[in-house]
GROMACS .gro file of C-alpha atoms in nm:
model
  453
    1MET     CA    1  -1.610   2.526  -3.125
    2GLY     CA    2  -1.293   2.717  -3.047
    3PRO     CA    3  -1.000   2.588  -2.844
    4THR     CA    4  -1.059   2.526  -2.472
    5ARG     CA    5  -0.923   2.806  -2.255
    6LYS     CA    6  -0.638   2.705  -2.026
    7PRO     CA    7  -0.744   2.746  -1.659
    8ASN     CA    8  -0.590   3.053  -1.501
    9VAL     CA    9  -0.463   3.004  -1.144
   10CYS     CA   10  -0.497   3.371  -1.048
   11SER     CA   11  -0.858   3.376  -1.173
   12ARG     CA   12  -0.939   3.061  -0.975
   13LEU     CA   13  -0.785   3.201  -0.657
   14SER     CA   14  -0.977   3.527  -0.696
   15ARG     CA   15  -1.306   3.344  -0.753
   16ARG     CA   16  -1.240   3.126  -0.448
   17ALA     CA   17  -1.170   3.431  -0.229
   18LEU     CA   18  -1.496   3.591  -0.345
   19GLY     CA   19  -1.692   3.275  -0.267
   20CYS     CA   20  -1.796   3.218  -0.627
   21PHE     CA   21  -1.810   2.840  -0.585
   22SER     CA   22  -2.080   2.614  -0.451
   23ARG     CA   23  -2.093   2.576  -0.074
   24ASP     CA   24  -2.042   2.204  -0.125
   25ALA     CA   25  -1.704   2.123   0.037
   26GLY     CA   26  -1.630   1.874  -0.242
   27VAL     CA   27  -1.647   2.150  -0.504
   28VAL     CA   28  -1.399   2.365  -0.308
   29GLN     CA   29  -1.164   2.069  -0.265
   30ARG     CA   30  -1.175   1.986  -0.636
   31THR     CA   31  -1.109   2.350  -0.718
   32ASN     CA   32  -0.808   2.356  -0.485
   33LEU     CA   33  -0.668   2.040  -0.643
   34GLY     CA   34  -0.729   2.186  -0.988
   35ILE     CA   35  -0.522   2.492  -0.887
   36LEU     CA   36  -0.245   2.266  -0.755
   37ARG     CA   37  -0.250   2.057  -1.074
   38ALA     CA   38  -0.208   2.371  -1.284
   39LEU     CA   39   0.085   2.484  -1.064
   40VAL     CA   40   0.251   2.142  -1.079
   41CYS     CA   41   0.234   2.124  -1.456
   42GLN     CA   42   0.323   2.483  -1.551
   43GLU     CA   43   0.661   2.527  -1.721
   44SER     CA   44   0.816   2.759  -1.460
   45THR     CA   45   0.755   2.512  -1.173
   46LYS     CA   46   1.051   2.296  -1.078
   47PHE     CA   47   1.096   2.003  -0.842
   48LYS     CA   48   1.423   2.036  -0.653
   49ASN     CA   49   1.609   1.775  -0.450
   50VAL     CA   50   1.593   1.958  -0.115
   51TRP     CA   51   1.738   1.686   0.104
   52THR     CA   52   1.881   1.336   0.099
   53THR     CA   53   1.934   1.084   0.376
   54HIS     CA   54   2.070   0.731   0.418
   55SER     CA   55   1.987   0.451   0.659
   56ARG     CA   56   2.087   0.096   0.750
   57SER     CA   57   1.723   0.000   0.811
   58PRO     CA   58   1.428   0.010   0.567
   59ILE     CA   59   1.269   0.348   0.492
   60ALA     CA   60   0.892   0.380   0.448
   61TYR     CA   61   0.673   0.670   0.333
   62GLU     CA   62   0.308   0.744   0.404
   63ARG     CA   63   0.124   1.076   0.349
   64GLY     CA   64   0.395   1.327   0.428
   65ARG     CA   65   0.571   1.111   0.687
   66ILE     CA   66   0.897   0.921   0.640
   67TYR     CA   67   0.961   0.631   0.878
   68PHE     CA   68   1.305   0.506   0.984
   69ASP     CA   69   1.432   0.234   1.223
   70ASN     CA   70   1.140   0.000   1.163
   71TYR     CA   71   0.879   0.276   1.208
   72ARG     CA   72   1.019   0.390   1.545
   73ARG     CA   73   1.140   0.726   1.412
   74CYS     CA   74   0.916   0.956   1.209
   75VAL     CA   75   1.031   1.256   1.003
   76SER     CA   76   0.809   1.507   0.826
   77SER     CA   77   0.874   1.540   0.454
   78VAL     CA   78   0.676   1.865   0.435
   79ALA     CA   79   0.976   2.088   0.505
   80SER     CA   80   1.289   2.211   0.330
   81GLU     CA   81   1.494   1.997   0.570
   82PRO     CA   82   1.423   1.689   0.786
   83ARG     CA   83   1.198   1.769   1.083
   84LYS     CA   84   1.162   1.492   1.339
   85LEU     CA   85   0.804   1.440   1.454
   86TYR     CA   86   0.884   1.177   1.715
   87GLU     CA   87   1.123   0.898   1.811
   88MET     CA   88   1.005   0.601   2.014
   89PRO     CA   89   1.233   0.450   2.283
   90LYS     CA   90   1.483   0.189   2.169
   91CYS     CA   91   1.359  -0.168   2.195
   92SER     CA   92   1.477  -0.526   2.174
   93LYS     CA   93   1.478  -0.718   1.847
   94SER     CA   94   1.168  -0.911   1.955
   95GLU     CA   95   0.977  -0.584   2.002
   96LYS     CA   96   1.060  -0.428   1.665
   97ILE     CA   97   0.778  -0.321   1.436
   98GLU     CA   98   0.755  -0.553   1.135
   99ASP     CA   99   0.468  -0.395   0.944
  100ALA     CA  100   0.241  -0.092   0.976
  101LEU     CA  101  -0.062   0.082   0.824
  102LEU     CA  102  -0.165   0.447   0.853
  103TRP     CA  103  -0.520   0.493   0.984
  104GLU     CA  104  -0.691   0.828   0.934
  105CYS     CA  105  -0.998   0.959   1.115
  106PRO     CA  106  -1.327   0.877   0.939
  107VAL     CA  107  -1.548   1.169   0.843
  108GLY     CA  108  -1.876   1.197   1.034
  109ASP     CA  109  -1.817   0.923   1.291
  110ILE     CA  110  -1.850   0.994   1.663
  111LEU     CA  111  -1.542   0.846   1.835
  112PRO     CA  112  -1.497   0.759   2.205
  113ASN     CA  113  -1.180   0.963   2.272
  114SER     CA  114  -1.051   1.301   2.150
  115SER     CA  115  -0.721   1.137   2.048
  116ASP     CA  116  -0.916   0.915   1.808
  117TYR     CA  117  -0.977   1.209   1.575
  118LYS     CA  118  -0.607   1.221   1.485
  119SER     CA  119  -0.419   0.985   1.253
  120SER     CA  120  -0.277   0.665   1.400
  121LEU     CA  121  -0.021   0.410   1.294
  122ILE     CA  122  -0.144   0.053   1.330
  123ALA     CA  123   0.170  -0.153   1.390
  124LEU     CA  124   0.254  -0.522   1.422
  125THR     CA  125   0.553  -0.616   1.637
  126ALA     CA  126   0.782  -0.918   1.607
  127HIS     CA  127   0.643  -1.063   1.932
  128ASN     CA  128   0.280  -1.062   1.812
  129TRP     CA  129   0.150  -0.736   1.961
  130LEU     CA  130  -0.086  -0.521   1.755
  131LEU     CA  131  -0.039  -0.154   1.848
  132ARG     CA  132  -0.221   0.169   1.770
  133ILE     CA  133   0.033   0.452   1.784
  134SER     CA  134  -0.029   0.825   1.760
  135ALA     CA  135   0.101   0.939   1.420
  136THR     CA  136   0.203   1.276   1.566
  137THR     CA  137   0.360   1.184   1.902
  138GLY     CA  138   0.453   0.815   1.880
  139LYS     CA  139   0.256   0.739   2.198
  140ILE     CA  140   0.102   0.391   2.219
  141LEU     CA  141  -0.276   0.436   2.243
  142GLU     CA  142  -0.396   0.075   2.228
  143LYS     CA  143  -0.230  -0.268   2.235
  144ILE     CA  144  -0.356  -0.620   2.170
  145TYR     CA  145  -0.167  -0.945   2.218
  146LEU     CA  146  -0.254  -1.166   1.921
  147ALA     CA  147  -0.160  -1.526   1.997
  148PRO     CA  148   0.115  -1.758   2.120
  149TYR     CA  149   0.046  -2.038   1.868
  150CYS     CA  150   0.178  -1.872   1.548
  151LYS     CA  151   0.397  -1.587   1.423
  152PHE     CA  152   0.200  -1.298   1.275
  153ARG     CA  153   0.396  -1.101   1.017
  154TYR     CA  154   0.187  -0.896   0.770
  155LEU     CA  155  -0.074  -0.620   0.789
  156SER     CA  156  -0.317  -0.525   0.513
  157TRP     CA  157  -0.651  -0.349   0.473
  158ASP     CA  158  -0.945  -0.577   0.411
  159THR     CA  159  -1.172  -0.273   0.380
  160PRO     CA  160  -0.956   0.044   0.360
  161GLN     CA  161  -0.959   0.246   0.684
  162GLU     CA  162  -1.224   0.015   0.836
  163VAL     CA  163  -1.115  -0.349   0.861
  164ILE     CA  164  -0.762  -0.488   0.884
  165ALA     CA  165  -0.629  -0.839   0.822
  166VAL     CA  166  -0.324  -0.961   1.015
  167LYS     CA  167  -0.159  -1.254   0.837
  168SER     CA  168   0.073  -1.507   0.994
  169ALA     CA  169   0.390  -1.651   0.847
  170GLN     CA  170   0.332  -1.981   0.671
  171ASN     CA  171   0.360  -2.286   0.893
  172ARG     CA  172   0.644  -2.497   0.755
  173GLY     CA  173   0.667  -2.720   1.061
  174SER     CA  174   0.983  -2.808   1.249
  175ALA     CA  175   1.273  -2.989   1.083
  176VAL     CA  176   1.216  -3.287   1.314
  177ALA     CA  177   0.849  -3.305   1.214
  178ARG     CA  178   0.936  -3.288   0.844
  179GLN     CA  179   1.196  -3.565   0.880
  180ALA     CA  180   0.941  -3.779   1.060
  181GLY     CA  181   0.694  -3.722   0.777
  182ILE     CA  182   0.445  -3.539   0.999
  183GLN     CA  183   0.228  -3.312   0.784
  184GLN     CA  184   0.131  -2.962   0.890
  185HIS     CA  185  -0.226  -2.912   0.775
  186VAL     CA  186  -0.268  -2.550   0.887
  187LEU     CA  187  -0.085  -2.328   0.636
  188LEU     CA  188  -0.148  -1.989   0.801
  189TYR     CA  189  -0.384  -1.778   1.012
  190LEU     CA  190  -0.574  -1.458   0.932
  191ALA     CA  191  -0.680  -1.233   1.221
  192VAL     CA  192  -0.950  -0.981   1.127
  193PHE     CA  193  -1.030  -0.662   1.323
  194ARG     CA  194  -1.250  -0.358   1.284
  195VAL     CA  195  -1.054  -0.048   1.376
  196LEU     CA  196  -1.121   0.234   1.618
  197PRO     CA  197  -1.205   0.119   1.858
  198PHE     CA  198  -1.045  -0.218   1.791
  199SER     CA  199  -1.301  -0.497   1.784
  200LEU     CA  200  -1.235  -0.857   1.690
  201VAL     CA  201  -1.411  -1.019   1.397
  202GLY     CA  202  -1.225  -1.348   1.435
  203ILE     CA  203  -0.914  -1.552   1.360
  204LEU     CA  204  -0.943  -1.791   1.065
  205GLU     CA  205  -0.715  -2.088   0.992
  206ILE     CA  206  -0.635  -2.190   0.635
  207ASN     CA  207  -0.629  -2.569   0.644
  208LYS     CA  208  -0.498  -2.790   0.365
  209LYS     CA  209  -0.745  -3.063   0.466
  210ILE     CA  210  -1.022  -2.831   0.342
  211PHE     CA  211  -0.861  -2.632   0.060
  212GLY     CA  212  -0.618  -2.894  -0.072
  213ASN     CA  213  -0.260  -2.808  -0.169
  214VAL     CA  214  -0.305  -2.434  -0.112
  215THR     CA  215   0.012  -2.219  -0.127
  216ASP     CA  216  -0.116  -1.883   0.003
  217ALA     CA  217  -0.427  -1.694   0.108
  218THR     CA  218  -0.528  -1.335   0.178
  219LEU     CA  219  -0.834  -1.124   0.253
  220SER     CA  220  -0.955  -0.826   0.049
  221HIS     CA  221  -1.289  -0.640   0.054
  222GLY     CA  222  -1.461  -0.922   0.241
  223ILE     CA  223  -1.333  -1.184  -0.001
  224LEU     CA  224  -1.108  -1.474   0.101
  225ILE     CA  225  -0.862  -1.529  -0.185
  226VAL     CA  226  -0.699  -1.874  -0.189
  227MET     CA  227  -0.406  -1.948  -0.422
  228TYR     CA  228  -0.252  -2.269  -0.558
  229SER     CA  229   0.084  -2.360  -0.716
  230SER     CA  230  -0.088  -2.435  -1.048
  231GLY     CA  231  -0.189  -2.068  -1.075
  232LEU     CA  232  -0.549  -2.133  -0.975
  233VAL     CA  233  -0.711  -1.856  -0.768
  234ARG     CA  234  -1.037  -1.920  -0.579
  235LEU     CA  235  -1.264  -1.665  -0.409
  236TYR     CA  236  -1.493  -1.719  -0.109
  237SER     CA  237  -1.715  -1.491   0.101
  238PHE     CA  238  -1.547  -1.428   0.437
  239GLN     CA  239  -1.879  -1.321   0.591
  240THR     CA  240  -2.039  -1.653   0.492
  241ILE     CA  241  -1.741  -1.842   0.635
  242ALA     CA  242  -1.752  -1.648   0.963
  243GLU     CA  243  -2.128  -1.700   1.004
  244GLN     CA  244  -2.109  -2.070   0.924
  245PHE     CA  245  -1.789  -2.178   1.097
  246MET     CA  246  -1.731  -1.943   1.394
  247GLN     CA  247  -1.702  -2.167   1.701
  248GLN     CA  248  -1.747  -1.891   1.957
  249LYS     CA  249  -1.779  -1.512   1.941
  250LEU     CA  250  -1.492  -1.346   2.127
  251ASP     CA  251  -1.468  -0.990   2.259
  252LEU     CA  252  -1.142  -0.810   2.334
  253GLY     CA  253  -1.083  -0.755   2.705
  254CYS     CA  254  -1.337  -1.016   2.813
  255ALA     CA  255  -1.269  -1.334   3.009
  256CYS     CA  256  -1.268  -1.652   2.802
  257ARG     CA  257  -1.233  -2.023   2.862
  258TRP     CA  258  -1.083  -2.208   2.568
  259GLY     CA  259  -0.937  -2.558   2.552
  260GLY     CA  260  -0.921  -2.591   2.925
  261THR     CA  261  -0.742  -2.259   2.970
  262THR     CA  262  -0.892  -1.936   3.103
  263GLY     CA  263  -0.766  -1.589   3.015
  264THR     CA  264  -0.852  -1.243   2.889
  265VAL     CA  265  -0.899  -1.208   2.513
  266GLY     CA  266  -0.625  -0.991   2.363
  267GLU     CA  267  -0.401  -0.989   2.671
  268ALA     CA  268  -0.077  -1.184   2.725
  269PRO     CA  269  -0.018  -1.470   2.761
  270PHE     CA  270  -0.368  -1.588   2.659
  271GLY     CA  271  -0.403  -1.388   2.338
  272ILE     CA  272  -0.686  -1.465   2.095
  273PRO     CA  273  -0.790  -1.825   2.022
  274CYS     CA  274  -0.852  -1.931   1.662
  275ASN     CA  275  -1.231  -1.922   1.664
  276ILE     CA  276  -1.311  -1.976   1.292
  277LYS     CA  277  -1.228  -2.330   1.180
  278ILE     CA  278  -1.369  -2.442   0.847
  279THR     CA  279  -1.492  -2.803   0.856
  280ASP     CA  280  -1.646  -2.826   0.507
  281MET     CA  281  -1.567  -2.660   0.176
  282PRO     CA  282  -1.744  -2.320   0.175
  283PRO     CA  283  -1.946  -2.205  -0.130
  284LEU     CA  284  -1.718  -2.102  -0.417
  285LEU     CA  285  -1.782  -1.753  -0.556
  286PHE     CA  286  -1.536  -1.745  -0.846
  287GLU     CA  287  -1.218  -1.907  -0.976
  288VAL     CA  288  -0.963  -1.816  -1.242
  289SER     CA  289  -0.618  -1.933  -1.350
  290SER     CA  290  -0.334  -1.678  -1.351
  291LEU     CA  291   0.045  -1.695  -1.383
  292GLU     CA  292   0.210  -1.675  -1.039
  293ASN     CA  293  -0.137  -1.612  -0.888
  294ALA     CA  294  -0.130  -1.248  -1.010
  295PHE     CA  295  -0.488  -1.136  -0.945
  296GLN     CA  296  -0.669  -0.814  -0.851
  297ILE     CA  297  -1.038  -0.734  -0.838
  298GLY     CA  298  -1.227  -0.403  -0.821
  299GLY     CA  299  -1.394  -0.131  -1.024
  300HIS     CA  300  -1.757  -0.060  -1.110
  301PRO     CA  301  -1.894  -0.269  -1.265
  302TRP     CA  302  -1.669  -0.541  -1.119
  303HIS     CA  303  -1.357  -0.632  -1.316
  304TYR     CA  304  -1.051  -0.841  -1.238
  305ILE     CA  305  -0.691  -0.825  -1.358
  306VAL     CA  306  -0.494  -1.144  -1.429
  307THR     CA  307  -0.180  -1.257  -1.609
  308PRO     CA  308  -0.247  -1.536  -1.863
  309ASN     CA  309  -0.114  -1.863  -1.718
  310LYS     CA  310   0.174  -1.905  -1.961
  311LYS     CA  311   0.540  -1.826  -1.892
  312LYS     CA  312   0.578  -1.626  -2.213
  313GLN     CA  313   0.295  -1.400  -2.090
  314LYS     CA  314   0.482  -1.297  -1.774
  315GLY     CA  315   0.440  -0.924  -1.714
  316VAL     CA  316   0.120  -0.899  -1.920
  317PHE     CA  317  -0.208  -0.821  -1.745
  318HIS     CA  318  -0.559  -0.869  -1.885
  319ILE     CA  319  -0.858  -0.673  -1.752
  320CYS     CA  320  -1.175  -0.884  -1.765
  321ALA     CA  321  -1.539  -0.838  -1.666
  322LEU     CA  322  -1.632  -1.046  -1.363
  323LYS     CA  323  -1.982  -1.130  -1.489
  324ASP     CA  324  -1.875  -1.310  -1.809
  325ASN     CA  325  -1.489  -1.316  -1.811
  326SER     CA  326  -1.482  -1.105  -2.128
  327LEU     CA  327  -1.165  -0.906  -2.203
  328ASN     CA  328  -1.220  -0.530  -2.174
  329GLU     CA  329  -1.104  -0.393  -2.509
  330ASN     CA  330  -1.113  -0.029  -2.393
  331VAL     CA  331  -0.827  -0.064  -2.144
  332LEU     CA  332  -0.685  -0.384  -2.292
  333THR     CA  333  -0.332  -0.486  -2.188
  334VAL     CA  334  -0.075  -0.337  -1.951
  335THR     CA  335   0.277  -0.473  -1.900
  336ALA     CA  336   0.455  -0.477  -1.564
  337SER     CA  337   0.787  -0.372  -1.717
  338GLY     CA  338   0.623  -0.062  -1.861
  339ARG     CA  339   0.673  -0.172  -2.222
  340VAL     CA  340   0.322  -0.064  -2.319
  341VAL     CA  341   0.058   0.120  -2.120
  342LYS     CA  342  -0.256   0.156  -2.327
  343LYS     CA  343  -0.494   0.440  -2.246
  344SER     CA  344  -0.833   0.489  -2.401
  345PHE     CA  345  -0.700   0.713  -2.682
  346ASN     CA  346  -0.323   0.729  -2.671
  347LEU     CA  347  -0.038   0.481  -2.639
  348LEU     CA  348   0.260   0.530  -2.410
  349ASP     CA  349   0.552   0.324  -2.536
  350ASP     CA  350   0.922   0.312  -2.457
  351ASP     CA  351   1.229   0.226  -2.663
  352PRO     CA  352   1.425  -0.044  -2.473
  353GLU     CA  353   1.750   0.059  -2.645
  354GLN     CA  354   1.716   0.422  -2.533
  355GLU     CA  355   1.489   0.432  -2.228
  356THR     CA  356   1.254   0.201  -2.040
  357PHE     CA  357   0.953   0.259  -1.819
  358LYS     CA  358   1.021   0.129  -1.468
  359ILE     CA  359   0.731   0.254  -1.254
  360VAL     CA  360   0.383   0.360  -1.364
  361ASP     CA  361   0.139   0.501  -1.108
  362TYR     CA  362  -0.175   0.712  -1.087
  363GLU     CA  363  -0.210   1.026  -0.871
  364ASP     CA  364  -0.583   1.022  -0.808
  365GLU     CA  365  -0.615   1.366  -0.646
  366LEU     CA  366  -0.453   1.547  -0.940
  367ASP     CA  367  -0.570   1.297  -1.205
  368LEU     CA  368  -0.217   1.252  -1.340
  369LEU     CA  369  -0.038   0.942  -1.463
  370SER     CA  370   0.320   0.935  -1.337
  371VAL     CA  371   0.584   0.737  -1.526
  372VAL     CA  372   0.947   0.681  -1.424
  373ALA     CA  373   1.161   0.641  -1.737
  374VAL     CA  374   1.528   0.536  -1.718
  375THR     CA  375   1.796   0.606  -1.975
  376GLN     CA  376   2.111   0.394  -1.960
  377ILE     CA  377   2.428   0.595  -2.032
  378ASP     CA  378   2.727   0.358  -2.028
  379ALA     CA  379   2.725   0.199  -1.680
  380GLU     CA  380   2.510   0.470  -1.522
  381GLY     CA  381   2.137   0.511  -1.549
  382LYS     CA  382   1.954   0.845  -1.531
  383ALA     CA  383   1.585   0.869  -1.456
  384HIS     CA  384   1.311   1.126  -1.502
  385LEU     CA  385   0.956   1.134  -1.369
  386ASP     CA  386   0.697   1.226  -1.630
  387PHE     CA  387   0.341   1.346  -1.565
  388HIS     CA  388   0.084   1.257  -1.830
  389CYS     CA  389  -0.277   1.364  -1.867
  390ASN     CA  390  -0.471   1.063  -1.744
  391GLU     CA  391  -0.750   1.114  -1.997
  392TYR     CA  392  -0.546   1.157  -2.315
  393GLY     CA  393  -0.193   1.044  -2.226
  394THR     CA  394  -0.040   1.380  -2.320
  395LEU     CA  395   0.298   1.457  -2.160
  396LEU     CA  396   0.250   1.757  -1.931
  397LYS     CA  397   0.567   1.769  -1.722
  398SER     CA  398   0.907   1.599  -1.697
  399ILE     CA  399   1.115   1.607  -1.377
  400PRO     CA  400   1.479   1.491  -1.395
  401LEU     CA  401   1.605   1.298  -1.090
  402VAL     CA  402   1.955   1.414  -1.000
  403GLU     CA  403   2.071   1.084  -0.848
  404SER     CA  404   2.188   0.798  -1.068
  405TRP     CA  405   1.951   0.504  -1.114
  406ASP     CA  406   2.092   0.151  -1.097
  407VAL     CA  407   1.837  -0.086  -1.251
  408THR     CA  408   1.967  -0.374  -1.037
  409TYR     CA  409   1.859  -0.196  -0.715
  410SER     CA  410   1.510  -0.188  -0.566
  411HIS     CA  411   1.332   0.147  -0.614
  412GLU     CA  412   1.011   0.314  -0.495
  413VAL     CA  413   0.896   0.654  -0.622
  414TYR     CA  414   0.609   0.849  -0.465
  415PHE     CA  415   0.439   1.156  -0.614
  416ASP     CA  416   0.220   1.315  -0.348
  417ARG     CA  417   0.073   1.654  -0.445
  418ASP     CA  418   0.377   1.889  -0.432
  419LEU     CA  419   0.627   1.621  -0.325
  420VAL     CA  420   0.834   1.362  -0.508
  421LEU     CA  421   1.015   1.105  -0.299
  422HIS     CA  422   1.256   0.835  -0.420
  423ILE     CA  423   1.354   0.545  -0.190
  424GLU     CA  424   1.637   0.322  -0.308
  425GLN     CA  425   1.769  -0.004  -0.161
  426LYS     CA  426   2.133  -0.073  -0.237
  427PRO     CA  427   2.332  -0.392  -0.164
  428ASN     CA  428   2.421  -0.474   0.198
  429ARG     CA  429   2.096  -0.318   0.324
  430VAL     CA  430   2.185   0.043   0.254
  431PHE     CA  431   1.874   0.255   0.202
  432SER     CA  432   1.868   0.605   0.053
  433CYS     CA  433   1.586   0.859   0.047
  434TYR     CA  434   1.578   1.157  -0.193
  435VAL     CA  435   1.314   1.425  -0.129
  436TYR     CA  436   1.205   1.668  -0.403
  437GLN     CA  437   0.974   1.962  -0.341
  438MET     CA  438   0.783   2.184  -0.579
  439ILE     CA  439   0.935   2.533  -0.601
  440CYS     CA  440   0.906   2.838  -0.824
  441ASP     CA  441   1.213   2.872  -1.040
  442THR     CA  442   1.389   3.191  -0.924
  443GLY     CA  443   1.702   3.120  -1.123
  444GLU     CA  444   1.908   3.086  -0.808
  445GLU     CA  445   2.093   2.767  -0.718
  446GLU     CA  446   2.020   2.633  -0.372
  447GLU     CA  447   2.234   2.386  -0.185
  448THR     CA  448   2.084   2.040  -0.136
  449ILE     CA  449   2.079   1.925   0.225
  450ASN     CA  450   2.238   1.587   0.283
  451ARG     CA  451   2.144   1.448   0.620
  452SER     CA  452   2.174   1.119   0.804
  453CYS     CA  453   1.841   1.100   0.982
   0.00000   0.00000   0.00000
């Protein structure tokens, strides 16, 4: 068999215009992404730093939108210069947004309002309000008051784009209570909601009387994950817990009598009572020991990723089959520092004396593995973003980052179709954002825009 022909972008575009593909929308989408992948990786394509900005508050990125001022100001990254989408009114410190998730309209669902078909930002404020905000205008579309009895701080997807988990800060108890030797048995709370329209599943307490000396807990894909200081990780079915231990079903916006108090569920000052209280140890699904509780589960068939529970193994991850705990030899071991990333056929390895891998990520739409490699030159580090074929590990493209890279700072790098974005946190809470866009190399130098957004 002769060599495989390299896909020709012009040929693909012509075939698409003539309707030579299946009418299946998925085929057209895959074809479009294949065209974009070819454009990204061709030699003449460059990624240029088109603008840079700095901020005194954290900077976040999500699908073409850059968020400033604790998510109150949104700027589009899909432009050659910053374009403000919206800016919410200034607020007090107690009203600031502490965490947020981007919700996108599900395909095929019939929704109650026309505004529901557009993306929304689900936001958690410092004073325990859960908000749904229009991702295009910043208008508040829905709001729920969570509870007065704890401080909620973190948002995460239980089931992506369908169910969210709102996690409270850990209950350390007051200094007076600790001095008096009074133990706080409830470690934290997890509030679970289905999204759009918001509907309450329940609020669950994690109690040390039931789980023992638990140090943390979270919810993912319907699984309650409970963690211990020894490195032990235990998994329970949240559905089983809710069915067995829910004291009373609560509906948002409905009147409720709880503990001698009457109020409306989800409205201030009543909020949402904790209606799932475990009284006996629920059935255990699975347990494993992992260093620093590093644990992830997923895939088909089910696999989990853990770090062996030994200090010398820090940064090493093993991928094991859930059914029998066997180590998967095909994908084997990955290190957090980027020392070795083993693909099915090829090995990516760095030379610590010359360059090190700092960030490794996978761009699922273009099927590319992106690797940030840093070279230390005297006191200054220089970085480049490399794109590798996900199937074979072959280097397809290397993009130099013009800014210096200090390995002591915190860094995030996003590769999103035709965009590369680098967010850097410097000392004294100074945040910088560098935006690179894919351009055709015309041989002309263009001035980089430096803006304070």
